[in-house]
XYZ file of C-alpha atoms in Angstrom:
258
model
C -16.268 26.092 -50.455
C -12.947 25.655 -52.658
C -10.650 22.914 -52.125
C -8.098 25.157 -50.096
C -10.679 25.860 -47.390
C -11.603 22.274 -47.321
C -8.456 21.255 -46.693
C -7.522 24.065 -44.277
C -10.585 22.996 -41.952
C -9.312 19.379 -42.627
C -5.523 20.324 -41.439
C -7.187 22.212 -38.049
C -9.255 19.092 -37.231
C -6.488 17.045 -37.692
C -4.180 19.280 -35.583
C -7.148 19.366 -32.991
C -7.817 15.245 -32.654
C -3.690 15.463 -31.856
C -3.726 18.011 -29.635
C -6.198 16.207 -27.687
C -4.440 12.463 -27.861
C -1.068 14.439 -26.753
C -2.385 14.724 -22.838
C -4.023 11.511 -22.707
C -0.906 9.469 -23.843
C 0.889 11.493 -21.449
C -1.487 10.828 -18.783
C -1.293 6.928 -19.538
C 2.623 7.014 -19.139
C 2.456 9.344 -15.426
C -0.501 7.550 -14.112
C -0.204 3.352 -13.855
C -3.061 1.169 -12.203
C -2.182 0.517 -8.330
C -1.904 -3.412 -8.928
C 1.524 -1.951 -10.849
C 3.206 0.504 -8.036
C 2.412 -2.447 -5.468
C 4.103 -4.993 -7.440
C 7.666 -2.230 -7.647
C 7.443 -1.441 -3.645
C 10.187 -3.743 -2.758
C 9.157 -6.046 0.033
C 10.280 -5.125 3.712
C 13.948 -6.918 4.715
C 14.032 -9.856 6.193
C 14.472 -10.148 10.260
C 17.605 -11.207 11.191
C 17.199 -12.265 14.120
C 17.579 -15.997 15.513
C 13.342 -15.965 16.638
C 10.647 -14.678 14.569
C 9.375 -11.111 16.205
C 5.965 -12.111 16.082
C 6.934 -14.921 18.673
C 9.844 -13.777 20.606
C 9.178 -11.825 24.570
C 11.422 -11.310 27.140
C 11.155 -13.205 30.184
C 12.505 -9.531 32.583
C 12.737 -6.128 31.289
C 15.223 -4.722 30.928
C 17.497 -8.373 29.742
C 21.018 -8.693 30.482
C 21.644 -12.176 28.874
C 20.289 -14.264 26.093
C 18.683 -16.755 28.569
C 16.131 -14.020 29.558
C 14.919 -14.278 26.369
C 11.973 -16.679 24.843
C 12.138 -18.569 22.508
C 15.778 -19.603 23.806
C 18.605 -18.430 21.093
C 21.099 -21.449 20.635
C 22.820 -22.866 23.491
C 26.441 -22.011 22.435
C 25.234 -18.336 21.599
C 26.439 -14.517 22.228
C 24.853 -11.485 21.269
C 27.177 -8.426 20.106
C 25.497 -4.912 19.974
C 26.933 -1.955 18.293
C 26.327 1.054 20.207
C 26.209 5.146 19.600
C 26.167 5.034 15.469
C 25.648 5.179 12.769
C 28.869 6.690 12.336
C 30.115 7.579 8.341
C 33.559 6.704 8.927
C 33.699 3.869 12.254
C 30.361 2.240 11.430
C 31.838 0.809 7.949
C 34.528 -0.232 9.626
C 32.772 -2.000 12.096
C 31.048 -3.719 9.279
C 33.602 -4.663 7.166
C 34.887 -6.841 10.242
C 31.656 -8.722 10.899
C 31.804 -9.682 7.310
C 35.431 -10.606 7.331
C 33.918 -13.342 9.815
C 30.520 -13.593 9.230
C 29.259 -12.284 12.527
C 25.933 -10.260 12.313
C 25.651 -8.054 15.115
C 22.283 -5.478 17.026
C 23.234 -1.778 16.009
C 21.595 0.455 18.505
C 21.405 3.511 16.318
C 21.091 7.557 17.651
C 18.336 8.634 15.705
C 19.362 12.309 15.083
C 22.340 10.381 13.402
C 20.282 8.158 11.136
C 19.305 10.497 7.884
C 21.783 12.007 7.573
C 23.110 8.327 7.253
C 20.232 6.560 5.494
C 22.315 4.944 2.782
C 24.571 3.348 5.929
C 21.775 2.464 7.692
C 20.083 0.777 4.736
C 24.037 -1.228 4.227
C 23.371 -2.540 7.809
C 19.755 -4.115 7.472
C 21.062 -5.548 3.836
C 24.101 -7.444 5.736
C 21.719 -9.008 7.511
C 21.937 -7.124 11.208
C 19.628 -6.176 13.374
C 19.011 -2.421 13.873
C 17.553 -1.171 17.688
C 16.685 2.454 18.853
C 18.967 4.013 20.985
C 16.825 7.268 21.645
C 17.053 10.595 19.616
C 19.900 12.203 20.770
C 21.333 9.941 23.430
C 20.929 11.531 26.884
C 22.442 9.964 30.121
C 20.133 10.863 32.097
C 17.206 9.200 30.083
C 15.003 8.398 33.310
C 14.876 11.634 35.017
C 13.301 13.417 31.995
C 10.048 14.661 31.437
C 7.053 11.845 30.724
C 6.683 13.739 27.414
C 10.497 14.100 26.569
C 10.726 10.316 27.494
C 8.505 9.424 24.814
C 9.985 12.029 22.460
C 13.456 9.989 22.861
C 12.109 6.894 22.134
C 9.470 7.418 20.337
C 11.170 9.670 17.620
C 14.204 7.344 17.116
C 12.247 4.445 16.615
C 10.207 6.320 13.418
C 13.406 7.632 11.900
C 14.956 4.788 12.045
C 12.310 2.588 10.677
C 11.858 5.029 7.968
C 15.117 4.751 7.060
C 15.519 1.163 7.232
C 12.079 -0.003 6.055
C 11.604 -2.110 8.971
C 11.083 -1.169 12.561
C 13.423 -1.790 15.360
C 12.524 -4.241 17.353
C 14.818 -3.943 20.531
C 15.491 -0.273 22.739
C 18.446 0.346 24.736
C 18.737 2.859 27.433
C 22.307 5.337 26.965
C 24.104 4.703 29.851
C 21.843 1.727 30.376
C 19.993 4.048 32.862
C 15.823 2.020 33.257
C 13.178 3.297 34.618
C 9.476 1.912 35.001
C 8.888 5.101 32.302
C 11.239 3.728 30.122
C 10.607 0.529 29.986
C 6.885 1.034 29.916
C 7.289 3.164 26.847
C 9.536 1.418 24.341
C 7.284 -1.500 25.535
C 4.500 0.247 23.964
C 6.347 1.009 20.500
C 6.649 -3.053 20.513
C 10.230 -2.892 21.469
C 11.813 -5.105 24.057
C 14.426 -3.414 26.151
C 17.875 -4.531 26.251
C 20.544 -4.002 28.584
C 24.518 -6.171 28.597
C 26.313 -8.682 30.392
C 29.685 -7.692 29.254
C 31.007 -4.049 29.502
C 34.717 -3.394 28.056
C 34.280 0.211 28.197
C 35.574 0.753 24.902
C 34.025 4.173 25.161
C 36.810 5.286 26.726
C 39.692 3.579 24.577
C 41.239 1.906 27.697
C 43.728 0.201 24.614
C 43.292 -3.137 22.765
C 44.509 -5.578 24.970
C 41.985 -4.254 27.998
C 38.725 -4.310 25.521
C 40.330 -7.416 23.928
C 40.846 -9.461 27.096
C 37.054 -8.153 28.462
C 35.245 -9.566 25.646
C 37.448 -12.602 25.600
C 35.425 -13.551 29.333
C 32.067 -13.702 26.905
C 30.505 -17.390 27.996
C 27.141 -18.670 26.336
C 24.464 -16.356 26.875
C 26.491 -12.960 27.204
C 25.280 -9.806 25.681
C 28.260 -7.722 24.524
C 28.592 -4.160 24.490
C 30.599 -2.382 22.226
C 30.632 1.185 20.277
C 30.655 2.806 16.416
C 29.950 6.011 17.366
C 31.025 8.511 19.764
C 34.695 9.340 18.820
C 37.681 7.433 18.140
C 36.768 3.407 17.635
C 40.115 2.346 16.556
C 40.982 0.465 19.011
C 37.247 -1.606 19.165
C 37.630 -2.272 15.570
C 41.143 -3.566 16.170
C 39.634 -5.673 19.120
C 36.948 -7.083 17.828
C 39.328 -8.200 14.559
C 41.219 -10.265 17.697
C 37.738 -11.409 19.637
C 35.492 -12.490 17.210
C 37.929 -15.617 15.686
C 38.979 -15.988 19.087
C 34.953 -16.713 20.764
C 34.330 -18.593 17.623
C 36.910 -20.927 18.187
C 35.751 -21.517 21.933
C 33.061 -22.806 19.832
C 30.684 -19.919 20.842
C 28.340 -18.439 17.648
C 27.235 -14.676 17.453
C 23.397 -14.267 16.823
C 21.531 -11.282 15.848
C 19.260 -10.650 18.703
């Protein structure tokens, strides 16, 4: 064998041994032990809410004030929820007001709304709010559905929106804040307590600033307020609650999370 066969064989061997370390480096770099992907899955968001959910129950179902609620939130305490969003253009809006005044608020999300408005949804749970299920696609008349279609409502909002906000919701409200024993019996079974209001403005309906304004004004320790982000124009809430919020914090009433 002359020496330009030797080192052709030697040049192919060569070529071979790097041929072979080429998938295997690759390999290493794709595949990394599972003690490594655990440690980069970021942990799930903190619960915002004034009890622990492991501890906290309600003393009725549905609950219209704070008081119905164990363990007790703080004496001096209201409760504002955000209804009908997330919205891509009222929802911020909504939120850069709460964290003008550092208020955090219960956002009772539409689920057929929620991925197409993950990124908003994911802004909410990092201000430190409280996110609840407000069924899939909101329908009034929630209690004279089907079993089946019931559960559907509930069932399917609650997923998407824990999906979307890596933690689940922990409160339901009924649209219209129409109950039934199958309503409350399912969301109770998804873990959710269900949540009604003690203090209606009817913003829905833009009845102006000074009417939602002097509504919410009424709020006295306890009160669950009702207000919307979604569902059309919210001017005139976000201009109301700019007025309310300083106003009930200066009564020396505090807003809590639920």
């Amino acid at each position: 064998m002359d020496r330009r066969h030797v080192l052709t064989m030697m040049a192919a061997a060569a070529a071979g041994v790097a041929a072979g370390a080429v998938p295997e480096l690759r390999h290493s770099g794709r595949h990394q032990p599972a003690h490594a992907a655990a440690r980069r899955t970021p942990p799930p968001p903190p619960d915002p809410g004034f009890a622990p959910a492991r501890t906290m129950r309600a003393a009725t179902n549905p609950i219209h004030s704070l008081h119905e609620l164990a363990p007790a939130a703080p004496p001096n305490a209201v409760a504002l929820t955000i209804d009908d969003g997330p919205h891509p253009y009222w929802t911020p809006k909504v939120l850069d007001v709460l964290a003008e005044f550092d208020v955090h608020a219960t956002f009772n999300m539409i689920g057929e709304q929620v991925p197409e408005n993950t990124r908003l949804v994911q802004r909410i749970v990092a201000a430190g709010h409280q996110i609840a299920d407000h069924t899939l696609t909101h329908p009034i008349n929630l209690p004279k559905l089907p079993a089946q279609r019931i559960r559907q409502e509930i069932a399917e909002a609650h997923d998407r929106i824990a999906q979307a906000a890596s933690a689940a919701p922990r409160f339901f409200r009924s649209p219209g804040g129409a109950w039934s024993q199958q309503v409350v019996e399912t969301a109770t079974a998804l873990g959710m307590i269900c949540v009604d209001w003690g203090v209606d403005p009817r913003d829905w309906a833009r009845p102006g600033v000074p009417h939602i304004t002097a509504d919410l004004e009424r709020a006295k320790p306890g009160d669950i307020l009702l207000c919307h982000d979604g569902g059309g124009d919210r001017s005139q809430t976000v201009a109301a609650l700019r007025t309310v919020i300083p106003a009930l914090k200066q009564r020396g009433l505090t807003f809590v999370a639920l």
